[in-house]
Amino acid sequence: MRKLRTFLLAACLAGPAFAAPQRGDTLLRHVTLIDVERGRAVTGQAVVWRGDTIVATGVDAKVSRDWRATKTIDGRGRYLIPGLWDMHVHFGGGPDLVDENKALLPLYVAYGITTIRDCSGDLPNDVLAWRGEIASGRLFGPRLLTSGAKIEGIAPIWKGTIEVGTRADVDAAITRLKQRDKVDFVKITDSTLKPELFLYAVAQAKKNGLRTSGHIPMALTVKQAVDAGISSIEHIDYAFKAGVKDEAAIAADFAAGRIDRTEANRRINDGFDTATAMAAYRDFATRGVFVTPTLNGSRIITYLDRDSHADDPFLAFIGPKLRKTYDWRIQRAAKDDAAAIAARHEHYERMAAILPLLQKAGVTIIAGTDAGFLNSFNYPGQGLHDELSLFVDKGLTPAQALSSATRSGPAWFGQLARYGSIAHGKMADMVLLDRNPLTDISATRAIRTVVLRGKVYDRPALDAMLARAKTQVAAWNAKP
């Protein structure tokens, strides 16, 4: 009897060694986990998720001993990263293009993008509806965060906006966006918006707990927008402008009508000063202002003289009406003579060259493509991988580029507790790669499997998504 009591006591003390394995839905074994925050690859790991949440990570031997799952995936020789975020996309082109825009959603998933930030087009109500349908599982696509309708001035060039001409109009717009539309952030643009109302809208959005991004009016300095509380600067041109020594004088001259936009841009292009820029960028970093460079869209238009993109395979995934929206930029670029072409080449390279300065100053760089209607050949899904390659080409490390597409988005939205890494309690949004993106950023294109909200889409499933998209476009193309 004493021996039996001793055995039972020892078994109780051993506890976990005798505990039944815990259960998950999926167990991924023998994988190299990419720790994006620290820029390192951790070999021999395992990850378990249940529903849409990661419930265990760690050394494979321990995790596989302690956990069982309905499905097991062998990740041997492969690399696991958090799901990618494209933080600047657009949907639009008018009511006739709703279906063609909606058909783009699976393309993002097929290219490893699990969250997108819609920066407003002219279909804001449709996009708001898609957001809810995706969240409830009624529509397939990446998690969608949106600004809803952008705030603009009276009779702007952009459609689908909330037009404001007074502070009362701005207050009403913010109330609508926050309370009725429950937007994820606010987008503000400047085609007709009075500069003082731009600053007021930024400040009021911040007062209401809403993040802001937008196009800063020429009559304002970037610092004025930062002082008002803007959360992210979209497009690298505005970050470049912040580095111009006499930016305040240019803004004042433009506001007073002493110079036109062409002259203002010439002075900006010629007035960049590295010391001024670094001071501005350090201020961005201190205040938590992020920058979304959107290099890929600019690159495409800049170099249309070298690549017309007429034979791009990805055109097979873009509906005919959406392709038609590409024409206006193509036609504008086609009017440039040799001198103008050389000037746009020089302008793009000058803008892109500040990327390492932003990184050095501690600014959080966000990966966003500007993909969507109007933006010629800037393709949903593929465009983000092009953007990351450009980041590395212009001076970032692969680790920094990868962070811009996995951690910067969650950081901007204040969601790093749930997204941006592979750890217990995080969302099961992940991408399994065939190669190591920390040594070669092009490895983000070598996608073996995408995990979206816990559901596993292997390479055949991803290929099937692409095939369905191509078939749908072919059907649209065949219509008279």
PDB file of C-alpha atoms in Angstrom, residues 103-245:
ATOM      1  CA  ALA A 103     -13.534  40.838 -57.694  1.00  0.00           C
ATOM      2  CA  LEU A 104     -10.133  42.242 -56.655  1.00  0.00           C
ATOM      3  CA  LEU A 105     -10.532  41.147 -53.037  1.00  0.00           C
ATOM      4  CA  PRO A 106      -9.385  37.514 -53.470  1.00  0.00           C
ATOM      5  CA  LEU A 107      -6.279  38.691 -55.345  1.00  0.00           C
ATOM      6  CA  TYR A 108      -4.959  40.257 -52.159  1.00  0.00           C
ATOM      7  CA  VAL A 109      -5.330  36.986 -50.261  1.00  0.00           C
ATOM      8  CA  ALA A 110      -3.719  34.998 -53.076  1.00  0.00           C
ATOM      9  CA  TYR A 111      -0.657  37.231 -52.701  1.00  0.00           C
ATOM     10  CA  GLY A 112      -0.406  36.822 -48.934  1.00  0.00           C
ATOM     11  CA  ILE A 113      -2.132  40.075 -47.969  1.00  0.00           C
ATOM     12  CA  THR A 114      -4.451  39.508 -45.027  1.00  0.00           C
ATOM     13  CA  THR A 115      -5.361  43.156 -44.242  1.00  0.00           C
ATOM     14  CA  ILE A 116      -5.873  46.164 -46.496  1.00  0.00           C
ATOM     15  CA  ARG A 117      -6.447  49.839 -45.684  1.00  0.00           C
ATOM     16  CA  ASP A 118      -8.830  51.479 -48.142  1.00  0.00           C
ATOM     17  CA  CYS A 119      -7.841  55.133 -48.519  1.00  0.00           C
ATOM     18  CA  SER A 120     -11.133  56.106 -50.156  1.00  0.00           C
ATOM     19  CA  GLY A 121     -12.405  56.179 -53.700  1.00  0.00           C
ATOM     20  CA  ASP A 122     -15.835  56.930 -55.094  1.00  0.00           C
ATOM     21  CA  LEU A 123     -17.549  53.776 -53.784  1.00  0.00           C
ATOM     22  CA  PRO A 124     -17.387  54.447 -50.035  1.00  0.00           C
ATOM     23  CA  ASN A 125     -20.752  52.919 -49.147  1.00  0.00           C
ATOM     24  CA  ASP A 126     -20.004  49.728 -51.065  1.00  0.00           C
ATOM     25  CA  VAL A 127     -16.633  49.409 -49.349  1.00  0.00           C
ATOM     26  CA  LEU A 128     -18.194  49.953 -45.933  1.00  0.00           C
ATOM     27  CA  ALA A 129     -20.649  47.164 -46.727  1.00  0.00           C
ATOM     28  CA  TRP A 130     -17.810  44.864 -47.854  1.00  0.00           C
ATOM     29  CA  ARG A 131     -15.995  45.521 -44.586  1.00  0.00           C
ATOM     30  CA  GLY A 132     -18.940  44.165 -42.631  1.00  0.00           C
ATOM     31  CA  GLU A 133     -19.527  41.241 -44.974  1.00  0.00           C
ATOM     32  CA  ILE A 134     -15.880  40.162 -44.769  1.00  0.00           C
ATOM     33  CA  ALA A 135     -15.889  40.430 -40.978  1.00  0.00           C
ATOM     34  CA  SER A 136     -19.023  38.268 -40.749  1.00  0.00           C
ATOM     35  CA  GLY A 137     -17.755  35.686 -43.239  1.00  0.00           C
ATOM     36  CA  ARG A 138     -20.328  36.431 -45.925  1.00  0.00           C
ATOM     37  CA  LEU A 139     -17.721  37.789 -48.360  1.00  0.00           C
ATOM     38  CA  PHE A 140     -14.274  36.374 -49.011  1.00  0.00           C
ATOM     39  CA  GLY A 141     -11.397  38.795 -48.823  1.00  0.00           C
ATOM     40  CA  PRO A 142      -8.711  40.253 -46.609  1.00  0.00           C
ATOM     41  CA  ARG A 143      -9.661  42.134 -43.472  1.00  0.00           C
ATOM     42  CA  LEU A 144     -10.720  45.546 -44.714  1.00  0.00           C
ATOM     43  CA  LEU A 145     -10.136  48.804 -42.845  1.00  0.00           C
ATOM     44  CA  THR A 146     -11.550  51.920 -44.478  1.00  0.00           C
ATOM     45  CA  SER A 147     -11.860  55.684 -44.228  1.00  0.00           C
ATOM     46  CA  GLY A 148     -15.254  55.652 -45.890  1.00  0.00           C
ATOM     47  CA  ALA A 149     -15.867  58.860 -47.826  1.00  0.00           C
ATOM     48  CA  LYS A 150     -12.973  61.319 -47.821  1.00  0.00           C
ATOM     49  CA  ILE A 151     -13.372  64.894 -46.601  1.00  0.00           C
ATOM     50  CA  GLU A 152     -12.936  67.479 -49.367  1.00  0.00           C
ATOM     51  CA  GLY A 153     -13.847  71.035 -50.306  1.00  0.00           C
ATOM     52  CA  ILE A 154     -16.832  72.175 -52.342  1.00  0.00           C
ATOM     53  CA  ALA A 155     -17.096  70.738 -55.889  1.00  0.00           C
ATOM     54  CA  PRO A 156     -13.820  68.771 -55.756  1.00  0.00           C
ATOM     55  CA  ILE A 157     -12.281  66.816 -58.599  1.00  0.00           C
ATOM     56  CA  TRP A 158     -12.707  63.599 -56.606  1.00  0.00           C
ATOM     57  CA  LYS A 159     -16.108  61.930 -56.453  1.00  0.00           C
ATOM     58  CA  GLY A 160     -17.566  60.086 -53.478  1.00  0.00           C
ATOM     59  CA  THR A 161     -16.522  62.760 -50.989  1.00  0.00           C
ATOM     60  CA  ILE A 162     -18.072  64.692 -48.139  1.00  0.00           C
ATOM     61  CA  GLU A 163     -17.918  68.293 -49.277  1.00  0.00           C
ATOM     62  CA  VAL A 164     -17.180  70.868 -46.587  1.00  0.00           C
ATOM     63  CA  GLY A 165     -17.030  74.644 -46.800  1.00  0.00           C
ATOM     64  CA  THR A 166     -17.302  75.642 -43.151  1.00  0.00           C
ATOM     65  CA  ARG A 167     -16.226  74.436 -39.733  1.00  0.00           C
ATOM     66  CA  ALA A 168     -19.807  73.333 -39.127  1.00  0.00           C
ATOM     67  CA  ASP A 169     -19.593  71.176 -42.243  1.00  0.00           C
ATOM     68  CA  VAL A 170     -16.396  69.610 -40.931  1.00  0.00           C
ATOM     69  CA  ASP A 171     -18.000  68.902 -37.562  1.00  0.00           C
ATOM     70  CA  ALA A 172     -20.951  67.233 -39.280  1.00  0.00           C
ATOM     71  CA  ALA A 173     -18.609  65.165 -41.466  1.00  0.00           C
ATOM     72  CA  ILE A 174     -16.611  63.919 -38.495  1.00  0.00           C
ATOM     73  CA  THR A 175     -19.804  63.042 -36.630  1.00  0.00           C
ATOM     74  CA  ARG A 176     -21.137  61.102 -39.623  1.00  0.00           C
ATOM     75  CA  LEU A 177     -17.881  59.228 -40.178  1.00  0.00           C
ATOM     76  CA  LYS A 178     -17.475  58.312 -36.528  1.00  0.00           C
ATOM     77  CA  GLN A 179     -21.027  57.583 -35.470  1.00  0.00           C
ATOM     78  CA  ARG A 180     -22.852  56.418 -38.595  1.00  0.00           C
ATOM     79  CA  ASP A 181     -20.119  54.909 -40.752  1.00  0.00           C
ATOM     80  CA  LYS A 182     -17.845  53.887 -37.858  1.00  0.00           C
ATOM     81  CA  VAL A 183     -14.806  54.396 -40.068  1.00  0.00           C
ATOM     82  CA  ASP A 184     -11.380  53.078 -39.119  1.00  0.00           C
ATOM     83  CA  PHE A 185      -9.676  56.399 -39.863  1.00  0.00           C
ATOM     84  CA  VAL A 186     -10.319  59.663 -41.740  1.00  0.00           C
ATOM     85  CA  LYS A 187      -8.947  60.594 -45.174  1.00  0.00           C
ATOM     86  CA  ILE A 188      -8.690  64.286 -46.084  1.00  0.00           C
ATOM     87  CA  THR A 189      -7.705  65.569 -49.541  1.00  0.00           C
ATOM     88  CA  ASP A 190      -7.011  68.976 -50.947  1.00  0.00           C
ATOM     89  CA  SER A 191      -8.329  69.574 -54.468  1.00  0.00           C
ATOM     90  CA  THR A 192     -10.711  72.323 -53.301  1.00  0.00           C
ATOM     91  CA  LEU A 193     -10.516  72.141 -49.500  1.00  0.00           C
ATOM     92  CA  LYS A 194      -9.544  75.421 -47.865  1.00  0.00           C
ATOM     93  CA  PRO A 195      -6.188  75.078 -46.084  1.00  0.00           C
ATOM     94  CA  GLU A 196      -7.603  76.306 -42.777  1.00  0.00           C
ATOM     95  CA  LEU A 197     -10.376  73.708 -42.986  1.00  0.00           C
ATOM     96  CA  PHE A 198      -7.824  70.994 -43.707  1.00  0.00           C
ATOM     97  CA  LEU A 199      -6.072  71.807 -40.432  1.00  0.00           C
ATOM     98  CA  TYR A 200      -9.391  72.055 -38.606  1.00  0.00           C
ATOM     99  CA  ALA A 201     -10.530  68.675 -39.935  1.00  0.00           C
ATOM    100  CA  VAL A 202      -7.283  67.009 -38.836  1.00  0.00           C
ATOM    101  CA  ALA A 203      -7.568  68.526 -35.376  1.00  0.00           C
ATOM    102  CA  GLN A 204     -11.242  67.622 -34.985  1.00  0.00           C
ATOM    103  CA  ALA A 205     -10.687  64.045 -36.102  1.00  0.00           C
ATOM    104  CA  LYS A 206      -7.908  63.704 -33.551  1.00  0.00           C
ATOM    105  CA  LYS A 207     -10.146  65.214 -30.870  1.00  0.00           C
ATOM    106  CA  ASN A 208     -12.698  62.525 -31.707  1.00  0.00           C
ATOM    107  CA  GLY A 209     -10.138  59.734 -31.431  1.00  0.00           C
ATOM    108  CA  LEU A 210      -9.790  59.149 -35.165  1.00  0.00           C
ATOM    109  CA  ARG A 211      -6.503  58.779 -37.033  1.00  0.00           C
ATOM    110  CA  THR A 212      -6.018  60.841 -40.173  1.00  0.00           C
ATOM    111  CA  SER A 213      -4.141  60.710 -43.433  1.00  0.00           C
ATOM    112  CA  GLY A 214      -4.385  62.764 -46.571  1.00  0.00           C
ATOM    113  CA  HIS A 215      -2.970  65.102 -49.185  1.00  0.00           C
ATOM    114  CA  ILE A 216      -1.569  68.267 -47.628  1.00  0.00           C
ATOM    115  CA  PRO A 217      -2.546  71.526 -49.401  1.00  0.00           C
ATOM    116  CA  MET A 218       0.279  73.364 -51.152  1.00  0.00           C
ATOM    117  CA  ALA A 219      -0.613  76.494 -49.178  1.00  0.00           C
ATOM    118  CA  LEU A 220       0.375  74.716 -45.944  1.00  0.00           C
ATOM    119  CA  THR A 221       3.666  73.372 -44.705  1.00  0.00           C
ATOM    120  CA  VAL A 222       3.927  69.740 -43.747  1.00  0.00           C
ATOM    121  CA  LYS A 223       4.793  70.885 -40.222  1.00  0.00           C
ATOM    122  CA  GLN A 224       1.448  72.663 -39.970  1.00  0.00           C
ATOM    123  CA  ALA A 225      -0.289  69.381 -40.762  1.00  0.00           C
ATOM    124  CA  VAL A 226       1.889  67.582 -38.221  1.00  0.00           C
ATOM    125  CA  ASP A 227       1.170  70.236 -35.602  1.00  0.00           C
ATOM    126  CA  ALA A 228      -2.558  69.794 -36.258  1.00  0.00           C
ATOM    127  CA  GLY A 229      -2.203  66.084 -35.514  1.00  0.00           C
ATOM    128  CA  ILE A 230      -2.050  64.236 -38.826  1.00  0.00           C
ATOM    129  CA  SER A 231      -1.300  60.553 -38.245  1.00  0.00           C
ATOM    130  CA  SER A 232       0.280  59.477 -41.529  1.00  0.00           C
ATOM    131  CA  ILE A 233       1.718  61.190 -44.559  1.00  0.00           C
ATOM    132  CA  GLU A 234       0.662  59.481 -47.761  1.00  0.00           C
ATOM    133  CA  HIS A 235       3.117  59.547 -50.682  1.00  0.00           C
ATOM    134  CA  ILE A 236       6.803  60.295 -50.364  1.00  0.00           C
ATOM    135  CA  ASP A 237       6.466  63.654 -52.153  1.00  0.00           C
ATOM    136  CA  TYR A 238       5.033  65.254 -49.013  1.00  0.00           C
ATOM    137  CA  ALA A 239       7.871  63.881 -46.895  1.00  0.00           C
ATOM    138  CA  PHE A 240      10.303  65.324 -49.437  1.00  0.00           C
ATOM    139  CA  LYS A 241       8.525  68.700 -49.195  1.00  0.00           C
ATOM    140  CA  ALA A 242       9.072  68.698 -45.433  1.00  0.00           C
ATOM    141  CA  GLY A 243      12.803  68.713 -46.158  1.00  0.00           C
ATOM    142  CA  VAL A 244      12.735  71.894 -48.249  1.00  0.00           C
ATOM    143  CA  LYS A 245      14.493  74.751 -46.480  1.00  0.00           C
TER     144      LYS A 245
END
